XYZ file of N, CA, C and O in Angstrom:
708
model
N 0.921 -1.033 0.064
C -0.089 -0.037 0.052
C 0.920 1.151 0.050
O 1.818 1.476 0.637
N 0.625 2.255 -0.883
C 1.591 3.295 -1.009
C 0.929 4.231 0.025
O 0.159 4.219 0.635
N 1.972 5.342 0.405
C 1.813 6.355 1.406
C 0.591 7.229 0.961
O -0.097 7.737 1.948
N 0.384 7.229 -0.337
C -0.799 8.067 -0.525
C -2.154 7.449 -0.364
O -3.098 8.159 -0.285
N -2.127 6.225 -0.301
C -3.431 5.499 0.014
C -3.889 5.684 1.562
O -5.035 5.428 1.808
N -2.829 5.848 2.312
C -3.222 5.968 3.777
C -3.999 7.079 3.900
O -3.907 8.236 3.503
N -5.065 7.032 5.104
C -5.755 8.112 5.381
C -4.774 9.250 6.046
O -3.821 8.777 6.782
N -4.989 10.463 5.975
C -4.070 11.437 6.413
C -4.634 11.657 8.036
O -5.718 11.766 8.292
N -3.566 11.762 8.927
C -3.780 11.742 10.171
C -3.318 13.390 10.765
O -2.293 13.880 10.094
N -4.235 13.789 11.478
C -3.922 15.149 11.954
C -2.871 15.127 13.240
O -2.760 14.014 13.740
N -2.290 16.276 13.412
C -1.521 16.404 14.601
C -2.265 16.104 15.976
O -1.622 15.531 16.851
N -3.226 16.325 15.998
C -4.109 16.005 17.312
C -4.208 14.724 17.466
O -4.139 14.208 18.613
N -4.567 14.037 16.358
C -4.585 12.448 16.297
C -3.398 11.698 16.912
O -3.403 10.793 17.786
N -2.132 12.412 16.461
C -0.883 11.872 16.872
C -0.768 12.010 18.404
O -0.107 11.097 19.076
N -1.043 13.346 18.781
C -0.852 13.590 20.000
C -1.684 12.664 21.103
O -1.249 12.228 22.223
N -3.007 12.424 20.657
C -3.913 11.525 21.419
C -3.274 10.200 21.479
O -3.410 9.379 22.555
N -2.831 9.601 20.330
C -2.224 8.342 20.494
C -1.045 8.140 21.361
O -0.823 7.203 21.897
N -0.183 9.184 21.300
C 1.034 9.219 22.294
C 0.647 9.132 23.695
O 1.029 8.354 24.576
N -0.371 9.911 23.875
C -1.014 10.056 25.491
C -1.787 8.671 25.842
O -1.498 8.297 26.855
N -2.375 8.064 24.756
C -2.896 6.612 25.185
C -1.777 5.663 25.287
O -1.889 4.983 26.360
N -0.804 5.630 24.436
C 0.285 4.715 24.861
C 0.937 5.087 26.088
O 1.342 4.156 26.865
N 1.335 6.379 26.477
C 1.713 6.673 27.906
C 0.946 6.062 28.908
O 1.354 5.465 29.778
N -0.336 6.309 29.007
C -1.322 5.737 29.954
C -1.445 4.132 29.897
O -1.370 3.720 30.965
N -1.161 3.576 28.975
C -1.158 2.163 28.881
C 0.191 1.584 29.508
O 0.063 0.840 30.396
N 1.236 2.331 29.414
C 2.476 1.949 29.938
C 2.628 2.182 31.338
O 2.927 1.414 32.145
N 1.745 3.296 31.815
C 1.696 3.450 33.101
C 0.761 2.423 33.864
O 1.018 1.877 35.066
N -0.125 2.086 33.291
C -1.074 1.230 33.726
C -0.384 -0.235 33.922
O -0.744 -0.905 35.044
N 0.431 -0.503 32.911
C 1.042 -1.648 32.814
C 2.092 -2.048 33.818
O 2.219 -2.876 34.482
N 2.712 -0.873 34.258
C 3.697 -0.698 35.188
C 3.121 -0.815 36.582
O 3.691 -1.518 37.508
N 1.976 -0.477 36.928
C 1.271 -0.740 38.219
C 0.577 -1.982 38.362
O -0.047 -2.182 39.455
N 0.558 -2.676 37.204
C -0.079 -4.215 37.199
C -1.407 -4.014 36.864
O -2.123 -5.085 37.144
N -2.189 -3.006 36.203
C -3.339 -2.641 36.026
C -3.656 -3.350 34.598
O -2.792 -3.569 33.872
N -4.947 -3.592 34.228
C -5.331 -4.206 32.910
C -5.148 -3.293 31.708
O -5.607 -2.059 32.138
N -4.453 -3.384 30.839
C -4.396 -2.457 29.626
C -5.185 -2.887 28.443
O -4.582 -3.346 27.479
N -6.537 -2.796 28.605
C -7.481 -3.406 27.550
C -7.161 -2.648 26.300
O -6.727 -1.544 26.284
N -7.518 -3.210 25.133
C -7.555 -2.327 23.990
C -8.977 -2.052 23.262
O -9.196 -2.166 22.281
N -9.697 -1.593 24.311
C -11.001 -1.162 23.990
C -12.063 -2.023 23.956
O -11.649 -3.240 24.437
N -13.191 -1.950 23.512
C -14.455 -2.790 23.437
C -14.050 -4.037 22.650
O -13.389 -4.019 21.475
N -14.772 -4.963 22.799
C -14.752 -6.205 21.855
C -15.572 -6.154 20.744
O -16.067 -4.775 20.521
N -15.843 -7.115 19.978
C -16.449 -6.884 18.866
C -17.967 -6.351 19.305
O -18.562 -6.961 20.150
N -18.488 -5.540 18.589
C -19.620 -4.855 19.114
C -20.857 -5.678 19.063
O -21.996 -5.638 19.945
N -20.831 -6.505 18.115
C -21.985 -7.630 17.783
C -22.059 -8.710 19.003
O -23.054 -8.871 19.648
N -20.671 -8.969 19.290
C -20.726 -10.184 20.348
C -20.762 -9.608 21.814
O -21.459 -10.073 22.669
N -20.641 -8.132 21.810
C -20.466 -7.665 23.141
C -21.984 -7.485 23.814
O -22.204 -7.301 24.929
N -23.020 -7.366 22.775
C -24.242 -7.368 23.233
C -25.053 -8.371 23.748
O -26.151 -8.392 24.414
N -24.361 -9.745 23.145
C -24.865 -10.856 23.743
C -24.363 -11.158 25.001
O -23.225 -11.082 25.369
N -25.241 -11.371 26.067
C -24.737 -11.686 27.542
C -24.670 -13.132 27.746
O -25.796 -13.938 27.296
N -23.656 -13.467 28.273
C -23.574 -14.914 28.819
C -24.264 -15.183 30.038
O -24.284 -14.322 30.935
N -24.927 -16.362 30.105
C -25.821 -16.688 31.343
C -24.590 -17.205 32.189
O -23.514 -17.609 32.010
N -25.108 -16.984 33.626
C -24.026 -17.631 34.651
C -23.608 -18.987 34.558
O -22.335 -19.309 34.923
N -24.410 -19.964 34.163
C -24.061 -21.327 33.905
C -23.353 -21.641 32.512
O -23.115 -22.782 32.237
N -23.105 -20.416 31.900
C -22.730 -20.846 30.422
C -23.687 -20.794 29.482
O -24.971 -20.532 29.623
N -23.420 -21.071 28.056
C -24.402 -21.174 27.098
C -25.085 -22.302 27.182
O -24.854 -23.391 27.707
N -26.463 -22.127 26.681
C -27.272 -23.394 26.653
C -27.126 -24.428 25.670
O -26.567 -23.979 24.505
N -27.472 -25.600 25.758
C -26.972 -26.695 24.747
C -28.223 -26.808 23.853
O -29.255 -26.181 23.904
N -28.050 -27.885 22.953
C -29.063 -27.848 21.883
C -30.330 -28.414 22.706
O -31.491 -28.411 22.068
N -30.002 -29.405 23.727
C -31.281 -30.053 24.444
C -32.121 -29.050 25.145
O -31.767 -27.975 25.496
N -33.106 -29.622 25.708
C -34.131 -28.951 26.500
C -33.525 -28.359 27.928
O -32.823 -29.254 28.374
N -33.823 -27.369 28.396
C -33.278 -26.957 29.576
C -34.231 -25.910 30.202
O -35.357 -25.660 29.676
N -34.027 -25.505 31.482
C -35.036 -24.621 32.178
C -35.257 -23.233 31.598
O -36.072 -22.480 31.760
N -34.322 -22.796 30.536
C -34.613 -21.442 29.901
C -35.547 -21.652 28.666
O -35.988 -20.581 28.324
N -35.893 -22.785 28.396
C -36.877 -22.990 27.212
C -38.098 -22.778 27.717
O -38.416 -22.926 28.677
N -38.991 -22.377 26.855
C -40.445 -22.248 27.136
C -41.024 -23.511 27.630
O -40.722 -24.552 27.153
N -41.783 -23.525 28.662
C -42.376 -24.634 29.541
C -43.919 -24.609 29.171
O -44.521 -23.548 29.015
N -44.466 -25.815 29.081
C -45.874 -25.978 29.058
C -46.491 -25.563 30.506
O -45.811 -25.617 31.472
N -47.703 -25.057 30.437
C -48.573 -24.655 31.722
C -48.562 -25.817 32.670
O -48.519 -25.449 33.604
N -48.990 -26.919 32.077
C -49.001 -27.992 32.887
C -47.849 -28.708 33.709
O -47.951 -28.817 34.736
N -46.614 -28.432 33.066
C -45.425 -28.666 33.742
C -45.108 -27.824 34.714
O -44.577 -28.025 35.903
N -45.254 -26.530 34.672
C -45.254 -25.395 35.436
C -46.040 -25.533 36.769
O -45.671 -25.321 37.925
N -47.412 -25.919 36.467
C -48.343 -26.068 37.500
C -47.720 -27.235 38.335
O -47.822 -27.086 39.648
N -47.344 -28.360 37.607
C -46.891 -29.633 38.498
C -45.858 -29.178 39.494
O -45.603 -29.634 40.477
N -44.755 -28.117 38.833
C -43.587 -27.869 39.534
C -44.005 -27.042 40.776
O -43.673 -27.311 42.057
N -44.953 -26.136 40.683
C -45.475 -25.480 41.942
C -46.227 -26.268 42.797
O -45.781 -26.123 44.051
N -46.895 -27.197 42.467
C -47.647 -28.050 43.219
C -46.745 -28.971 44.131
O -46.917 -29.263 45.186
N -45.473 -29.337 43.503
C -44.682 -30.156 44.204
C -43.886 -29.330 45.247
O -43.725 -29.506 46.337
N -43.555 -28.282 44.743
C -42.986 -27.225 45.501
C -43.781 -26.661 47.052
O -43.132 -26.697 47.887
N -45.090 -26.777 46.699
C -45.871 -26.223 47.576
C -46.266 -27.522 48.492
O -47.138 -27.370 49.617
N -46.056 -28.700 48.300
C -46.621 -29.836 48.822
C -48.200 -30.098 48.451
O -48.748 -30.804 49.213
N -48.559 -29.807 47.273
C -50.005 -29.892 46.862
C -50.129 -31.230 46.006
O -51.263 -31.307 45.400
N -49.129 -32.128 45.907
C -49.192 -33.261 45.120
C -50.424 -34.119 45.315
O -51.105 -34.547 44.470
N -50.750 -34.288 46.561
C -51.847 -35.340 46.721
C -53.146 -34.650 46.406
O -54.080 -35.414 45.913
N -53.269 -33.128 46.709
C -54.577 -32.500 46.301
C -54.825 -32.439 44.776
O -55.826 -32.781 44.201
N -53.626 -32.396 44.113
C -53.547 -32.298 42.566
C -54.230 -33.819 41.999
O -55.108 -33.956 41.230
N -53.562 -34.778 42.482
C -53.673 -36.185 42.078
C -54.957 -36.609 42.459
O -55.847 -37.291 41.626
N -55.479 -36.129 43.678
C -56.816 -36.610 44.118
C -57.929 -35.913 43.195
O -58.831 -36.385 42.872
N -57.887 -34.480 42.828
C -58.600 -33.814 41.846
C -58.785 -34.527 40.593
O -59.669 -34.861 39.916
N -57.598 -35.112 40.010
C -57.466 -35.807 38.724
C -58.265 -37.073 38.791
O -58.979 -37.666 38.052
N -58.020 -37.832 40.135
C -58.583 -38.957 40.369
C -60.157 -38.973 40.502
O -60.838 -39.792 40.043
N -60.694 -37.933 41.148
C -62.293 -37.703 41.201
C -62.823 -37.657 39.801
O -63.783 -38.221 39.564
N -62.110 -37.134 38.859
C -62.703 -36.817 37.493
C -62.734 -37.918 36.700
O -63.399 -38.190 35.932
N -61.663 -38.866 36.970
C -61.413 -40.318 36.240
C -62.043 -41.412 37.075
O -61.733 -42.527 36.846
N -62.758 -41.162 38.003
C -63.128 -42.179 38.942
C -64.077 -43.245 38.326
O -63.775 -44.463 38.360
N -64.895 -42.840 37.459
C -65.827 -43.929 36.900
C -65.001 -44.784 35.975
O -65.332 -46.039 35.876
N -63.957 -44.163 35.114
C -63.279 -44.923 34.281
C -62.261 -45.903 35.199
O -61.862 -46.944 34.710
N -61.964 -45.649 36.399
C -60.895 -46.356 37.113
C -61.717 -47.440 37.703
O -61.215 -48.889 37.768
N -62.887 -47.380 38.199
C -63.688 -48.549 38.996
C -64.803 -49.046 38.416
O -65.373 -50.082 38.685
N -65.283 -48.346 37.205
C -66.466 -48.711 36.491
C -67.540 -47.847 36.684
O -67.597 -47.444 37.923
N -68.462 -47.632 35.575
C -69.501 -46.685 35.980
C -70.541 -47.230 37.043
O -70.947 -46.407 37.998
N -70.894 -48.485 37.132
C -71.814 -48.973 38.224
C -71.163 -48.809 39.552
O -71.888 -48.388 40.419
N -69.903 -49.322 39.830
C -69.487 -48.889 41.011
C -69.241 -47.527 41.543
O -69.403 -47.091 42.657
N -68.821 -46.502 40.313
C -68.793 -45.123 40.779
C -70.067 -44.561 41.364
O -69.914 -43.626 41.809
N -71.238 -45.115 40.762
C -72.565 -44.636 41.281
C -72.614 -44.818 42.773
O -73.484 -43.978 43.433
N -71.989 -45.751 43.338
C -72.332 -46.173 44.770
C -71.260 -45.882 45.725
O -71.331 -45.900 46.884
N -69.715 -45.753 45.023
C -68.669 -45.375 45.903
C -67.941 -44.289 45.360
O -67.724 -44.207 44.064
N -67.775 -43.195 46.417
C -67.049 -41.982 46.021
C -65.738 -41.863 46.707
O -65.887 -42.141 47.856
N -64.578 -41.312 46.104
C -63.734 -40.989 46.956
C -63.680 -39.738 47.699
O -64.207 -38.921 47.063
N -63.362 -39.784 48.920
C -63.459 -38.658 49.711
C -62.320 -37.815 50.023
O -62.139 -36.569 49.979
N -61.024 -38.368 50.136
C -59.728 -37.568 50.443
C -58.527 -38.714 50.108
O -58.587 -40.082 50.305
N -57.506 -38.203 49.720
C -56.252 -38.833 49.594
C -55.294 -38.229 50.684
O -55.049 -37.008 50.614
N -54.912 -39.047 51.645
C -53.940 -38.704 52.705
C -52.752 -39.501 52.795
O -53.032 -40.756 53.340
N -51.584 -39.133 52.623
C -50.486 -39.966 52.725
C -50.521 -41.341 52.103
O -50.132 -42.242 52.872
N -50.948 -41.361 51.124
C -50.976 -42.751 50.322
C -52.060 -43.444 50.607
O -52.160 -44.563 50.030
N -53.123 -42.979 51.287
C -54.315 -43.684 51.646
C -55.392 -42.965 51.095
O -55.555 -41.851 51.279
N -56.254 -43.583 50.335
C -57.397 -43.135 49.555
C -58.620 -43.646 50.437
O -58.901 -44.924 50.507
N -59.295 -42.602 51.055
C -60.434 -42.948 51.608
C -61.803 -42.699 50.786
O -61.930 -41.844 50.058
N -62.661 -44.023 50.799
C -63.867 -43.859 49.881
C -65.017 -44.022 50.826
O -64.924 -44.620 51.819
N -66.206 -43.476 50.273
C -67.382 -43.757 51.127
C -68.456 -44.493 50.180
O -68.670 -44.096 49.034
N -69.024 -45.433 50.646
C -69.810 -46.319 49.867
C -71.197 -45.956 50.164
O -71.527 -45.430 51.296
N -72.316 -46.130 49.424
C -73.851 -45.867 49.755
C -74.385 -46.763 50.531
O -75.437 -46.336 51.201
N -73.773 -48.117 50.796
C -74.295 -48.979 51.772
C -73.086 -49.980 52.196
O -72.121 -50.033 51.560
N -73.532 -50.577 53.239
C -72.522 -51.760 53.664
C -72.285 -52.894 52.665
O -71.136 -53.385 52.619
N -73.280 -53.075 51.824
C -73.067 -53.995 50.680
C -72.014 -53.471 49.720
O -71.256 -54.256 49.322
N -72.162 -52.277 49.270
C -71.366 -51.733 48.315
C -69.907 -51.691 48.880
O -68.701 -51.904 48.281
N -69.759 -51.303 50.298
C -68.504 -51.198 50.833
C -67.728 -52.630 50.670
O -66.599 -52.702 50.507
N -68.460 -53.580 51.160
C -68.023 -55.075 51.061
C -67.465 -55.451 49.757
O -66.619 -56.146 49.470
N -68.362 -54.984 48.744
C -68.004 -55.274 47.386
C -66.683 -54.623 46.960
O -65.893 -55.322 46.321
N -66.665 -53.434 47.252
C -65.480 -52.671 46.833
C -64.302 -53.325 47.688
O -63.043 -53.146 47.059
N -64.328 -53.698 48.814
C -63.245 -54.330 49.621
C -62.633 -55.586 48.980
O -61.626 -55.727 49.015
N -63.717 -56.433 48.260
C -63.331 -57.620 47.669
C -62.332 -57.096 46.424
O -61.692 -58.005 45.964
N -62.760 -56.009 45.743
C -62.042 -55.631 44.298
C -60.882 -54.550 44.704
O -60.521 -53.879 44.027
N -60.523 -54.505 46.001
C -59.531 -53.729 46.539
C -58.027 -53.778 45.670
O -57.641 -52.799 45.276
N -57.708 -54.861 45.402
C -56.607 -55.114 44.674
C -56.651 -54.659 43.309
O -55.646 -53.957 42.822
N -57.686 -55.049 42.635
C -57.937 -54.705 41.207
C -58.047 -53.254 41.030
O -57.459 -52.411 40.214
N -58.699 -52.437 42.127
C -58.784 -50.888 42.200
C -57.257 -50.358 42.174
O -57.027 -49.549 41.626
N -56.523 -50.948 43.053
C -55.203 -50.320 43.289
C -54.237 -50.389 42.001
O -53.568 -49.400 41.772
N -54.342 -51.542 41.388
C -53.827 -51.739 40.174
C -54.223 -50.653 39.081
O -53.352 -50.225 38.176
N -55.553 -50.450 39.079
C -55.991 -49.598 37.973
C -55.700 -48.283 38.205
O -55.221 -47.443 37.419
N -55.569 -47.794 39.660
C -55.132 -46.479 40.031
C -53.581 -46.299 39.755
O -53.058 -45.439 39.188
N -52.884 -47.418 39.805
C -51.428 -47.376 39.703
C -51.127 -47.194 38.039
O -50.161 -46.516 37.667
N -51.953 -47.850 37.268
C -51.797 -47.740 35.927
C -52.212 -46.440 35.266
O -51.510 -45.838 34.440
N -53.176 -45.774 36.102
C -53.728 -44.519 35.597
C -52.631 -43.250 35.947
O -52.712 -42.189 35.314
N -52.311 -43.413 37.517
C -51.471 -42.241 37.901
C -50.089 -42.644 38.350
O -49.249 -41.561 38.876
N -49.795 -43.854 38.145
C -48.331 -44.088 38.499
C -48.267 -44.997 39.882
O -49.150 -44.964 40.527
N -47.044 -45.728 40.052
C -47.049 -46.409 41.296
C -46.776 -45.686 42.466
O -46.252 -44.611 42.406
N -47.293 -46.200 43.400
C -47.091 -45.634 44.894
C -47.777 -44.306 45.121
O -47.552 -43.541 46.046
N -48.736 -43.920 44.225
C -49.522 -42.745 44.630
C -50.473 -43.112 45.521
O -50.675 -42.352 46.670
N -51.148 -44.280 45.332
C -52.092 -44.857 46.247
C -51.644 -46.130 46.665
O -51.655 -47.087 45.924
N -51.285 -46.373 48.125
C -50.718 -47.357 48.627
C -51.966 -48.412 49.214
O -51.757 -49.612 49.189
N -52.885 -47.730 49.988
C -53.871 -48.570 50.489
C -55.399 -47.772 50.271
O -55.378 -46.614 50.057
N -56.217 -48.549 50.243
C -57.679 -48.041 50.230
C -58.571 -48.316 51.452
O -58.306 -49.368 52.274
N -59.106 -47.208 51.865
C -59.758 -47.282 53.113
C -61.497 -47.070 52.528
O -61.746 -45.922 52.487
N -61.998 -48.151 52.703
C -63.510 -48.057 52.253
C -64.540 -48.111 53.496
O -64.415 -49.171 54.226
N -65.216 -47.023 53.604
C -66.065 -46.981 54.645
C -67.450 -46.971 54.177
O -67.842 -46.627 52.847
N -68.482 -47.599 55.010
C -69.790 -47.659 54.633
C -70.539 -46.171 54.777
O -69.740 -45.527 55.178
N -71.828 -46.234 54.737
C -72.497 -44.895 54.975
C -72.292 -44.367 56.268
O -72.227 -45.264 57.234
N -72.464 -43.050 56.414
C -72.329 -42.476 57.855
C -73.693 -42.816 58.604
O -74.765 -42.774 57.970
N -73.300 -43.133 59.930
C -74.530 -43.384 60.838
C -75.449 -42.194 60.935
O -74.934 -41.149 60.873
N -76.736 -42.368 61.029
C -77.645 -41.240 61.266
C -77.450 -40.485 62.676
O -77.055 -41.063 63.467
N -77.729 -39.172 62.617
C -77.519 -38.569 63.851
C -78.807 -38.580 64.532
O -79.876 -38.529 64.134
N -78.827 -39.167 65.782
C -80.013 -39.223 66.717
C -80.254 -37.827 67.526
O -81.216 -37.702 68.341
N -79.493 -37.032 67.314
C -79.603 -35.712 68.125
C -80.913 -34.788 67.476
O -80.646 -34.610 66.381
N -81.720 -34.601 68.203
C -82.671 -33.643 67.848
C -82.954 -32.512 68.775
O -83.221 -32.728 69.860
N -82.705 -31.313 68.388
C -83.019 -30.230 69.154
C -81.797 -29.853 69.939
O -80.747 -30.331 69.688
N -81.795 -28.676 70.774
C -80.659 -28.007 71.275
C -80.180 -28.901 72.475
O -78.954 -28.730 73.034
N -81.034 -29.627 73.026
C -80.571 -30.342 74.400
C -80.409 -31.641 74.132
O -81.349 -32.400 73.362
N -79.452 -32.664 74.831
C -79.335 -34.030 74.573
C -78.603 -34.429 75.749
O -77.924 -33.866 76.536
N -78.753 -35.820 75.975
C -78.233 -36.570 77.027
C -76.992 -37.133 76.636
O -76.796 -37.736 75.467
N -75.818 -37.099 77.402
C -74.523 -37.615 77.115
C -74.601 -39.183 77.221
O -75.308 -39.816 77.753
N -73.713 -39.637 76.105
C -73.728 -41.210 76.025
C -73.600 -41.625 74.728
O -73.715 -40.879 73.695
N -73.592 -43.015 74.532
C -73.417 -43.411 73.379
C -74.930 -43.335 72.306
O -74.577 -43.543 71.038
N -75.956 -43.407 72.911
C -76.988 -43.131 72.162
C -77.551 -44.720 71.705
O -77.193 -45.530 72.342
N -78.445 -44.898 70.910
C -78.998 -46.174 70.724
C -77.930 -47.147 69.916
O -77.004 -46.366 69.223
N -77.708 -48.270 70.362
C -77.034 -49.284 69.981
C -77.255 -50.080 68.725
O -78.257 -50.967 68.959
N -76.735 -49.710 67.629
C -77.136 -50.279 66.522
C -75.799 -50.546 65.486
O -75.121 -49.493 65.717
N -75.591 -51.449 64.590
C -74.661 -51.142 63.814
C -74.926 -50.658 62.316
O -75.899 -50.993 61.828
N -74.117 -49.496 62.114
C -74.138 -48.752 60.852
C -72.887 -49.008 60.288
O -71.825 -48.454 60.692
N -72.711 -49.493 58.837
C -71.582 -49.599 58.368
C -70.857 -50.545 58.449
O -70.240 -51.543 58.365
């Protein structure tokens, strides 16, 4: 390249360059960083994440489905049993059959035990006979060890209390449930 092709520099430019070189030498003598200005302007606008760049596979920075986010929140808050129980109530006829579901309803899920209420003692006995099959159907639908035991109760006994006053004691003795 010929001297005529180089851009002409002013005297002010050369003074600034000399001052810059002196400042760099002073900084280097003090053990300070003597950078050469900004990096590539295109790359400097991209921020690196703390953990590094993300890979091609899925990670927590990728968009998440609403269902997976809700399940993460439910696990974090300890609501797993309530969420599973709500799903179980909606699919109950599918799990135990339409005929049985008309007479036996799930009441609550507590620490792996599913409490159910039957409309009569006969239906409670019937469901106790099919307990193993019901547990297998629940495991197939919701995963293993969600429900480890079934507790099937008969109908609630009627209350014999009438009015504001009553006598302490067991009341009439009869078997209900």
